[in-house]
CSV table of C-alpha atoms in Angstrom, one decimal:
chain,number,residue,atom,x,y,z
A,491,MET,CA,-12.2,-2.0,3.8
A,492,PRO,CA,-9.1,-2.6,1.7
A,493,GLY,CA,-9.7,-4.4,-1.5
A,494,TYR,CA,-7.4,-5.3,-4.4
A,495,ALA,CA,-7.1,-7.5,-7.5
A,496,TYR,CA,-4.1,-9.7,-8.2
A,497,TRP,CA,-3.2,-12.0,-11.1
A,498,ASP,CA,-3.5,-15.7,-10.4
A,499,GLY,CA,-1.4,-17.4,-13.0
A,500,GLY,CA,-2.6,-20.8,-11.9
A,501,ILE,CA,-6.1,-20.1,-13.2
A,502,GLY,CA,-5.2,-17.4,-15.7
A,503,LYS,CA,-7.5,-14.8,-14.1
A,504,TYR,CA,-7.5,-11.9,-11.7
A,505,ARG,CA,-8.8,-12.6,-8.2
A,506,LEU,CA,-10.5,-10.0,-6.1
A,507,ARG,CA,-9.6,-10.0,-2.4
A,508,PHE,CA,-10.8,-7.9,0.6
A,509,GLU,CA,-8.9,-7.5,3.8
A,510,PRO,CA,-10.5,-6.9,7.1
A,511,ALA,CA,-11.9,-3.4,7.7
A,512,VAL,CA,-9.4,-0.9,9.1
A,513,GLU,CA,-10.9,0.6,12.3
A,514,LEU,CA,-10.2,4.3,12.4
A,515,VAL,CA,-8.7,5.9,15.6
A,516,ARG,CA,-10.8,8.9,16.6
A,517,THR,CA,-9.6,10.4,19.8
A,518,GLY,CA,-10.3,14.0,19.0
A,519,ASP,CA,-6.6,14.8,18.6
A,520,THR,CA,-6.8,15.3,14.8
A,521,GLU,CA,-3.1,15.5,14.2
A,522,ARG,CA,-2.3,12.3,16.2
A,523,ASP,CA,-5.3,10.5,14.7
A,524,VAL,CA,-4.1,11.3,11.1
A,525,PHE,CA,-0.6,10.0,12.0
A,526,VAL,CA,-1.9,6.8,13.6
A,527,ASN,CA,-4.5,6.1,10.9
A,528,THR,CA,-1.9,6.7,8.1
A,529,GLN,CA,0.4,4.1,9.8
A,530,LYS,CA,-2.5,1.6,9.9
A,531,PHE,CA,-3.2,2.1,6.2
A,532,ALA,CA,0.4,1.9,5.3
A,533,LYS,CA,0.8,-1.4,7.2
A,534,VAL,CA,-2.2,-2.9,5.3
A,535,LEU,CA,-0.7,-1.8,2.0
A,536,GLU,CA,2.7,-3.1,2.9
A,537,GLY,CA,1.1,-6.5,3.8
A,538,ILE,CA,-0.6,-6.7,0.4
A,539,ILE,CA,2.6,-5.7,-1.5
A,540,ARG,CA,4.5,-8.4,0.5
A,541,LYS,CA,2.0,-11.0,-0.6
A,542,HIS,CA,2.4,-10.1,-4.3
A,543,PRO,CA,5.5,-8.0,-4.7
A,544,GLU,CA,5.9,-8.9,-8.4
A,545,GLN,CA,2.6,-7.2,-9.1
A,546,TRP,CA,3.2,-4.0,-7.3
A,547,ILE,CA,3.8,-0.7,-9.2
A,548,TRP,CA,3.6,2.9,-8.0
A,549,VAL,CA,1.8,5.0,-10.6
A,550,HIS,CA,3.3,8.4,-9.9
A,551,ALA,CA,6.6,9.9,-9.0
A,552,ARG,CA,6.5,9.0,-5.3
A,553,TRP,CA,10.2,9.3,-4.6
A,554,LYS,CA,11.1,12.9,-5.1
A,555,THR,CA,14.8,12.7,-4.3
A,556,ARG,CA,17.6,10.2,-4.8
A,557,PRO,CA,20.9,9.7,-2.9
A,558,LYS,CA,23.7,11.7,-4.3
A,559,GLY,CA,25.2,10.0,-7.4
A,560,GLU,CA,22.1,7.7,-7.9
A,561,ALA,CA,20.4,7.7,-11.3
A,562,GLU,CA,17.0,9.3,-11.7
A,563,LEU,CA,14.0,6.8,-11.4
A,564,TYR,CA,11.6,8.5,-13.7
């Protein structure tokens, strides 16, 4: 069950929110199941980030490469 905290400036406090449980796909094809379930998790995470994009931060060097000529991110 995805859960997260976000800052609510209107009340000056963090709010805790839970999204509906993510039902896992378990077909027996492990490689396919991992792919499909990862897509499902990413979609939930994307939805949360879209609700509060100003509060999102990635805490490790996720993007390993940059387009040629682009400045380093980290």
